[in-house]
PDB file of C-alpha atoms in Angstrom:
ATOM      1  CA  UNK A   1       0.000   0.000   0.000  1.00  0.00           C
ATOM      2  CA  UNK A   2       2.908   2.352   1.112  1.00  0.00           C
ATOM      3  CA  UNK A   3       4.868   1.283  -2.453  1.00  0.00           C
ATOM      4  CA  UNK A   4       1.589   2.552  -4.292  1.00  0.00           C
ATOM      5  CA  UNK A   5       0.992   5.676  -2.370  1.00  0.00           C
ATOM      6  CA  UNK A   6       4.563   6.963  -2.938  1.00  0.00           C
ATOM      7  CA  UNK A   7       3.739   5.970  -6.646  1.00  0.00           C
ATOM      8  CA  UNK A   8       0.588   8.502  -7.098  1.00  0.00           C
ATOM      9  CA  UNK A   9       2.469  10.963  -5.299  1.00  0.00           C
ATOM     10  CA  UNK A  10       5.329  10.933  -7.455  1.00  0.00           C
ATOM     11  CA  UNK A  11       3.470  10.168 -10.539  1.00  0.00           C
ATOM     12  CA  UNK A  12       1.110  13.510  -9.777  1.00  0.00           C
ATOM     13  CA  UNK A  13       3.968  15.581  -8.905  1.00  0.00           C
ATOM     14  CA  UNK A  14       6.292  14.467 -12.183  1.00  0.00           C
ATOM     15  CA  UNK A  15       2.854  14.955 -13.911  1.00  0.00           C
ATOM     16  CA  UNK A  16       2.582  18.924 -12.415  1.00  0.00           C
ATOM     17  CA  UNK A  17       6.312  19.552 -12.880  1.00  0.00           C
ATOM     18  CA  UNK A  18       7.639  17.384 -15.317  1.00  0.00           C
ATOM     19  CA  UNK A  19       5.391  16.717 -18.095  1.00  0.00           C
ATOM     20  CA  UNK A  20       7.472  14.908 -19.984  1.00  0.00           C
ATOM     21  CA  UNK A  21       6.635  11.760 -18.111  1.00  0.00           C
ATOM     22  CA  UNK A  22       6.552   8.548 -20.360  1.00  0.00           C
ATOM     23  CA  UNK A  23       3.835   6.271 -19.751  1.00  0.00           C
ATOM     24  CA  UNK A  24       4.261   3.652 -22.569  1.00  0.00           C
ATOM     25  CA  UNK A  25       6.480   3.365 -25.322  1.00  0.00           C
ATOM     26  CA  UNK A  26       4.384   4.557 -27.931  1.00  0.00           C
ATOM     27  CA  UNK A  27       2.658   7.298 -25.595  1.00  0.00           C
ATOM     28  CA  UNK A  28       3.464  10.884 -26.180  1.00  0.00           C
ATOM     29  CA  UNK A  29       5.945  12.553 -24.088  1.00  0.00           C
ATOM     30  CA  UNK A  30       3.541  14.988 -22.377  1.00  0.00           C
ATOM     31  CA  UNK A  31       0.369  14.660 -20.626  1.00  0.00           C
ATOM     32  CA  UNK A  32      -2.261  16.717 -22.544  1.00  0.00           C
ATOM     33  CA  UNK A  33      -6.033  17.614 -21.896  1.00  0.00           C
ATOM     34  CA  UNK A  34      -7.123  16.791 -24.950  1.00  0.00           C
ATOM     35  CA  UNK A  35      -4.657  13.627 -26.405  1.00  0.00           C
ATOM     36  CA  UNK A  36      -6.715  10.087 -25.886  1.00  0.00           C
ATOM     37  CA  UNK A  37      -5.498   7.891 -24.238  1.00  0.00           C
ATOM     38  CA  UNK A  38      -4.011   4.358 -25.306  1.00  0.00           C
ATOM     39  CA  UNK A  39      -5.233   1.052 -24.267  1.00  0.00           C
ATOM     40  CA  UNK A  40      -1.185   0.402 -23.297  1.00  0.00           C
ATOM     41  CA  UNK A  41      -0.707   3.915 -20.996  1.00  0.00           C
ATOM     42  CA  UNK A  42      -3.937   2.612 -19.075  1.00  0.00           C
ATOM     43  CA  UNK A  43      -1.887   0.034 -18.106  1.00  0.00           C
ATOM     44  CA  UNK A  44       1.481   1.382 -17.584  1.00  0.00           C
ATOM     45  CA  UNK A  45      -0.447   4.018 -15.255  1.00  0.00           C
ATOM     46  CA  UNK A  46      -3.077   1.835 -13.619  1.00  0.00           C
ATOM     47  CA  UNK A  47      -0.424  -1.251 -12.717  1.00  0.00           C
ATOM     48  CA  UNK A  48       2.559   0.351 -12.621  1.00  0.00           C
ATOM     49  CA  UNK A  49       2.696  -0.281  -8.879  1.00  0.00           C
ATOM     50  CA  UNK A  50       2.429  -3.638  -8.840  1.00  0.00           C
ATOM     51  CA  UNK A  51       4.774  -6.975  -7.905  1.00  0.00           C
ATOM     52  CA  UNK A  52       5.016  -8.142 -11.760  1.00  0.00           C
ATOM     53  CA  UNK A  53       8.142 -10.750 -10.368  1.00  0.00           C
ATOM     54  CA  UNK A  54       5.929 -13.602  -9.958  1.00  0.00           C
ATOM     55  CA  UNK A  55       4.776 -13.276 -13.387  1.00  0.00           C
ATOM     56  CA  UNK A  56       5.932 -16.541 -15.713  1.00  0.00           C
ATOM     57  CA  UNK A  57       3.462 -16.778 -18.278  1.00  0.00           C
ATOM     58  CA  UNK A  58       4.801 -15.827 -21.893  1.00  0.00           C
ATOM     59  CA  UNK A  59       3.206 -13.445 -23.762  1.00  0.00           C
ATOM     60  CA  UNK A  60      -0.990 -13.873 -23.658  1.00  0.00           C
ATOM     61  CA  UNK A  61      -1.400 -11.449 -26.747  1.00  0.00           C
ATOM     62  CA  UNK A  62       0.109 -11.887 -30.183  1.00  0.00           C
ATOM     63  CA  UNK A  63       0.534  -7.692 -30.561  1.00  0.00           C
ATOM     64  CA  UNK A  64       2.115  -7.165 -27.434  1.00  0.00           C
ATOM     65  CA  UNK A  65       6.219  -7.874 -28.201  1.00  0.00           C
ATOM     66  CA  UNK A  66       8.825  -8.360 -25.636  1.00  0.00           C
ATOM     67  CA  UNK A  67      10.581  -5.251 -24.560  1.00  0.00           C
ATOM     68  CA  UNK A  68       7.486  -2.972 -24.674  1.00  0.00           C
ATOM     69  CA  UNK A  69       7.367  -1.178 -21.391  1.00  0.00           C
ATOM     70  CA  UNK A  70       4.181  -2.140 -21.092  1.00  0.00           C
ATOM     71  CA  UNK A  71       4.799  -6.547 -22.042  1.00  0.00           C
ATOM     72  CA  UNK A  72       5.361  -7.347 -18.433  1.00  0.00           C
ATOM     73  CA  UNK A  73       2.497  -5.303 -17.098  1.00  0.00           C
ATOM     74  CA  UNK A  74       0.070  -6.789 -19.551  1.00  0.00           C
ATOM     75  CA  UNK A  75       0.853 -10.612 -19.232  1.00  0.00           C
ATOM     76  CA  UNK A  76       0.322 -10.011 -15.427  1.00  0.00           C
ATOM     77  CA  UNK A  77      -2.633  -8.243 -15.933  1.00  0.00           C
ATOM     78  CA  UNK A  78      -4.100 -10.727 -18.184  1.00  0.00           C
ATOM     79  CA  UNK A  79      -2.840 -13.768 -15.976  1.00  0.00           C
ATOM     80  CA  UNK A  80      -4.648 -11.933 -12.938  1.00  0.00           C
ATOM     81  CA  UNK A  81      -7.622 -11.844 -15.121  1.00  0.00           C
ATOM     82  CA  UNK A  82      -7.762  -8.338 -15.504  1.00  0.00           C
ATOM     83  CA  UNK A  83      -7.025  -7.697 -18.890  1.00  0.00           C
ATOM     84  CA  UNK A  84      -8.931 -10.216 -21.828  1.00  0.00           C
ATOM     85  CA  UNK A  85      -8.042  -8.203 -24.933  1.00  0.00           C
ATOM     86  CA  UNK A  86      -9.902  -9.684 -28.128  1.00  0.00           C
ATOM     87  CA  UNK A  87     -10.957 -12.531 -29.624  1.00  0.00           C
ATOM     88  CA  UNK A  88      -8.098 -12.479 -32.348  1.00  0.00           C
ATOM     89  CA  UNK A  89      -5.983 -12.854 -29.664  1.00  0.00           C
ATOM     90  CA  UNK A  90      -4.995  -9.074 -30.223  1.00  0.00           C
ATOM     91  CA  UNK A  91      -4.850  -6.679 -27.029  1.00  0.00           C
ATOM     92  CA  UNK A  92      -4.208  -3.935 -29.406  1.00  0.00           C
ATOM     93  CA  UNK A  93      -2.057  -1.680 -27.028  1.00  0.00           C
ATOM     94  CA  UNK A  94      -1.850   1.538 -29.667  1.00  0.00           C
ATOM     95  CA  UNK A  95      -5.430   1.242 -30.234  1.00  0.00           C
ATOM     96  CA  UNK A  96      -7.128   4.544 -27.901  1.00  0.00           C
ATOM     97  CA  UNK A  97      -9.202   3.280 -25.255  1.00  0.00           C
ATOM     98  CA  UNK A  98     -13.272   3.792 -24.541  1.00  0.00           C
ATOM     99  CA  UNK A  99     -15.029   4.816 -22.106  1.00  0.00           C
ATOM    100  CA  UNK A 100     -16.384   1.353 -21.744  1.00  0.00           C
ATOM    101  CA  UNK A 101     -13.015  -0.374 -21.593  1.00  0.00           C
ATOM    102  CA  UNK A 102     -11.472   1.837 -19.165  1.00  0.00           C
ATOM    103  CA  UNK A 103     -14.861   1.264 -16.873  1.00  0.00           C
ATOM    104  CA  UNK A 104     -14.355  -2.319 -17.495  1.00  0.00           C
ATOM    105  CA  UNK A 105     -10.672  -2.347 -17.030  1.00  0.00           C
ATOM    106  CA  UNK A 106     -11.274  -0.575 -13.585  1.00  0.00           C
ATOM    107  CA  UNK A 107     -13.574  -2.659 -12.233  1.00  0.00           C
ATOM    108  CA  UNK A 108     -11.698  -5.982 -13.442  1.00  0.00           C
ATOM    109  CA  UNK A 109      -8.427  -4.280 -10.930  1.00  0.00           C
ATOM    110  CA  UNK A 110     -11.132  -3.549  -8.155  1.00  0.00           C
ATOM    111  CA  UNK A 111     -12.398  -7.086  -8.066  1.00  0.00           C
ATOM    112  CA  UNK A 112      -8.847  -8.647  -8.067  1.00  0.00           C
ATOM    113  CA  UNK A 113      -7.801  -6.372  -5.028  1.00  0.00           C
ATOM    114  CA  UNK A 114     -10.481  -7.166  -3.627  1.00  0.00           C
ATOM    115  CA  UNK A 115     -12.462  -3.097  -3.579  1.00  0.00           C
ATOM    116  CA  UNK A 116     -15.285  -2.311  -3.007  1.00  0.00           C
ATOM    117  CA  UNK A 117     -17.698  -2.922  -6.237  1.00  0.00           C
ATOM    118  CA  UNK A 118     -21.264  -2.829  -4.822  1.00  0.00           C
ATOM    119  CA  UNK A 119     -23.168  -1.662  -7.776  1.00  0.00           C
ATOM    120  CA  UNK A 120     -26.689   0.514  -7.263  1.00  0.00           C
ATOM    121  CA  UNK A 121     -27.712   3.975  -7.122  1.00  0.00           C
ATOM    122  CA  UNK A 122     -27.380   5.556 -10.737  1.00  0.00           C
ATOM    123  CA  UNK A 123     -29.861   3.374 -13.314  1.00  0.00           C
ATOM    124  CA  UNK A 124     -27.684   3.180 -16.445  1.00  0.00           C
ATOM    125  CA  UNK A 125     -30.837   2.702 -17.963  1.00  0.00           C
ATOM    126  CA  UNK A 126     -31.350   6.598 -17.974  1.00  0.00           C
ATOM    127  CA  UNK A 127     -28.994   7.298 -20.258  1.00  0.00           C
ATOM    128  CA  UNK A 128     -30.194   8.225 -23.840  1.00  0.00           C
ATOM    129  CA  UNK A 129     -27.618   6.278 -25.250  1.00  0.00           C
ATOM    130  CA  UNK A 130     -27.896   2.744 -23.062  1.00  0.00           C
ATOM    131  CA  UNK A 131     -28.366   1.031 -25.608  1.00  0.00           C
ATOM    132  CA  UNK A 132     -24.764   1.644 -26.948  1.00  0.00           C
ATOM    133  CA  UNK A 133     -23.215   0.710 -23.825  1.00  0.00           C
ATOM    134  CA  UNK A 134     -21.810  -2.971 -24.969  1.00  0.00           C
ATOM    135  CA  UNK A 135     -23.464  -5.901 -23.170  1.00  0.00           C
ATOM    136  CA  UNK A 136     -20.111  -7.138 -21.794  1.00  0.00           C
ATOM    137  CA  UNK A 137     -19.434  -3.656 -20.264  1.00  0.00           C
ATOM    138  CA  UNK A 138     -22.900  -3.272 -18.371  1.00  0.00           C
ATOM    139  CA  UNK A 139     -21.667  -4.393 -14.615  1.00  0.00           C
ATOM    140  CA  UNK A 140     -18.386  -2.244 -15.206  1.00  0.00           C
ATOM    141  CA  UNK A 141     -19.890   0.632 -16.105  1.00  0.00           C
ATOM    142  CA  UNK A 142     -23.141   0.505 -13.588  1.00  0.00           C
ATOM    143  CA  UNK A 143     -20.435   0.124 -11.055  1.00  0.00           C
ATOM    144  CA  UNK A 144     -18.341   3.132 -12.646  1.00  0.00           C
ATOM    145  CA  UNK A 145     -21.075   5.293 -12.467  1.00  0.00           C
ATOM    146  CA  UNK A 146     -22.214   4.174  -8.524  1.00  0.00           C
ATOM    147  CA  UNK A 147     -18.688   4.525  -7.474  1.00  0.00           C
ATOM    148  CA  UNK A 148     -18.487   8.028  -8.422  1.00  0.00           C
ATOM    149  CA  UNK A 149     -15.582   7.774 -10.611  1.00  0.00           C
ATOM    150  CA  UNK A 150     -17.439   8.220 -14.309  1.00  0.00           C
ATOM    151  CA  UNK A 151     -19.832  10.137 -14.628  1.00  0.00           C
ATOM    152  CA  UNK A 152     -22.377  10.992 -17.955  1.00  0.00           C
ATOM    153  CA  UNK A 153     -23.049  14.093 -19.786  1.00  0.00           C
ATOM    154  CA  UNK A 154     -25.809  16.054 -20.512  1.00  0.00           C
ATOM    155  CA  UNK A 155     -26.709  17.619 -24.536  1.00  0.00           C
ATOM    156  CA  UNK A 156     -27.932  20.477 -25.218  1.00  0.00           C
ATOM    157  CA  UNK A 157     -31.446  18.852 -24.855  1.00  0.00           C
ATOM    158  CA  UNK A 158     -30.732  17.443 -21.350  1.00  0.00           C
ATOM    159  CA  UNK A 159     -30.656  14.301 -22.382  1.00  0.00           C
ATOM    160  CA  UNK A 160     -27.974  12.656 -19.834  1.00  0.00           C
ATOM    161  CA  UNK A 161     -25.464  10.447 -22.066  1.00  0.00           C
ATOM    162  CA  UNK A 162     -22.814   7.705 -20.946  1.00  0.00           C
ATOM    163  CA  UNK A 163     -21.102   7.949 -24.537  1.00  0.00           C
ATOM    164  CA  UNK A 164     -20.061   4.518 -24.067  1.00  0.00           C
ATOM    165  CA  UNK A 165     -17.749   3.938 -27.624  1.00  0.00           C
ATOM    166  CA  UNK A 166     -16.316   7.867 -26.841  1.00  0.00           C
ATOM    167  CA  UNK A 167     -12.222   7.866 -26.400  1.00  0.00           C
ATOM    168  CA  UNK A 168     -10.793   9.129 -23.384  1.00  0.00           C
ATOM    169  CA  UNK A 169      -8.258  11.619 -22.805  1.00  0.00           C
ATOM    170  CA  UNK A 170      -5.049  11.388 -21.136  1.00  0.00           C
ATOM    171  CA  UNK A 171      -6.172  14.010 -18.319  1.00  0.00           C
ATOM    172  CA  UNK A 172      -9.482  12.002 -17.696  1.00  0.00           C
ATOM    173  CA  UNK A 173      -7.621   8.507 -17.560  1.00  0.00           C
ATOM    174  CA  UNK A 174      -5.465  10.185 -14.903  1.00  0.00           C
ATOM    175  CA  UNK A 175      -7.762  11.797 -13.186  1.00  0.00           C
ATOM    176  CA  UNK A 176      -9.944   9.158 -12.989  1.00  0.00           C
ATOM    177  CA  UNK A 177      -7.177   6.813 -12.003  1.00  0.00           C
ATOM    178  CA  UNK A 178      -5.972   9.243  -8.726  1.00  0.00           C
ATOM    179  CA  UNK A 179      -9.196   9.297  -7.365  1.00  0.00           C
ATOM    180  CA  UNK A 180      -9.550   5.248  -7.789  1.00  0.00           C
ATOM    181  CA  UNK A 181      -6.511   4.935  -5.502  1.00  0.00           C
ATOM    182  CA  UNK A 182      -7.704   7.739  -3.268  1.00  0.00           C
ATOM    183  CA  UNK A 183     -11.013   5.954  -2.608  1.00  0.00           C
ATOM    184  CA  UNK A 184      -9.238   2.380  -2.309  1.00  0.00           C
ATOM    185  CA  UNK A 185      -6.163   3.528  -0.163  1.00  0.00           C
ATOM    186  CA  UNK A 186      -7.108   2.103   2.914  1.00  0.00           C
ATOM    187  CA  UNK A 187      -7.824  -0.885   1.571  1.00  0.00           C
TER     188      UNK A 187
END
């Protein structure tokens, strides 16, 4: 817990001061408000803290290649069963990452560290656009959206939207991420 604290602290002061903090090989060597957000530098951020040693499983996805930054922290992701990638086999690290995924990538790391992922509250059935939201991603993002760390939008018509299939940005995946670890640091 200690190990992961120091990490957010230094990765939100190198963000603040130094933003030419490297998150994945192929990331971009600043942190911007409006640049998405690849499926690899969600998890070079998100796991970064973690014991990858007892990892021994060779490489789960054909597009992830040895000496990556990010190889290690995938192939332990996907052993914990965090991380399932696609049915080609592909986890398709350069590929920007949804709203969906992220939500489902979240809750995935809450229930293997054993968080808090009581779902109820928020009806995802009031957004205009539910039925966009990808049956596979339904739990994550209910949960997401109880949890208080995603949140919808509203149009000009007040419709409220999830905008399921929408990339992120760098800024939200971080900010998002901080206040994950915030609200699980005691556990």
């Amino acid at each position: 817990m200690v190990k992961r604290l120091i990490w957010l602290i230094t990765l939100c002061f190198t963000a603040a001061i130094m933003p030419s903090m490297v998150f994945a090989d192929n990331a971009p060597k600043t942190v911007t408000k409006t640049a998405n957000e690849t499926r690899a530098m969600v998890v070079t951020t998100l796991f970064k803290g973690e014991d990858t040693t007892k990892n021994e499983n060779p490489a789960v996805f054909t597009d992830v290649k040895d000496g990556t930054d990010y190889y290690v922290l995938v192939n332990w992701a996907a052993e914990k069963g965090i991380l399932s990638g696609f049915g080609d086999g592909t986890f398709k690290p350069d590929e920007n990452i949804t709203k969906e995924q992220f939500a489902m990538i979240l809750y995935k790391y809450a229930v293997y560290k054993n968080y808090d992922t009581t779902q109820g509250g928020m009806a995802i059935r009031e957004f205009a656009d539910y039925n966009d939201i990808s049956p596979w991603a339904l739990r994550a993002v209910a949960w997401s959206l109880y949890s208080g760390l995603m949140t919808g939008s509203k149009t000009d018509n007040e419709y409220a939207l999830y905008e399921p299939q929408s990339c992120i940005t760098q800024e939200y995946a971080n900010s998002v991420i901080s206040v994950f670890i915030e609200k699980n640091k005691s556990n």
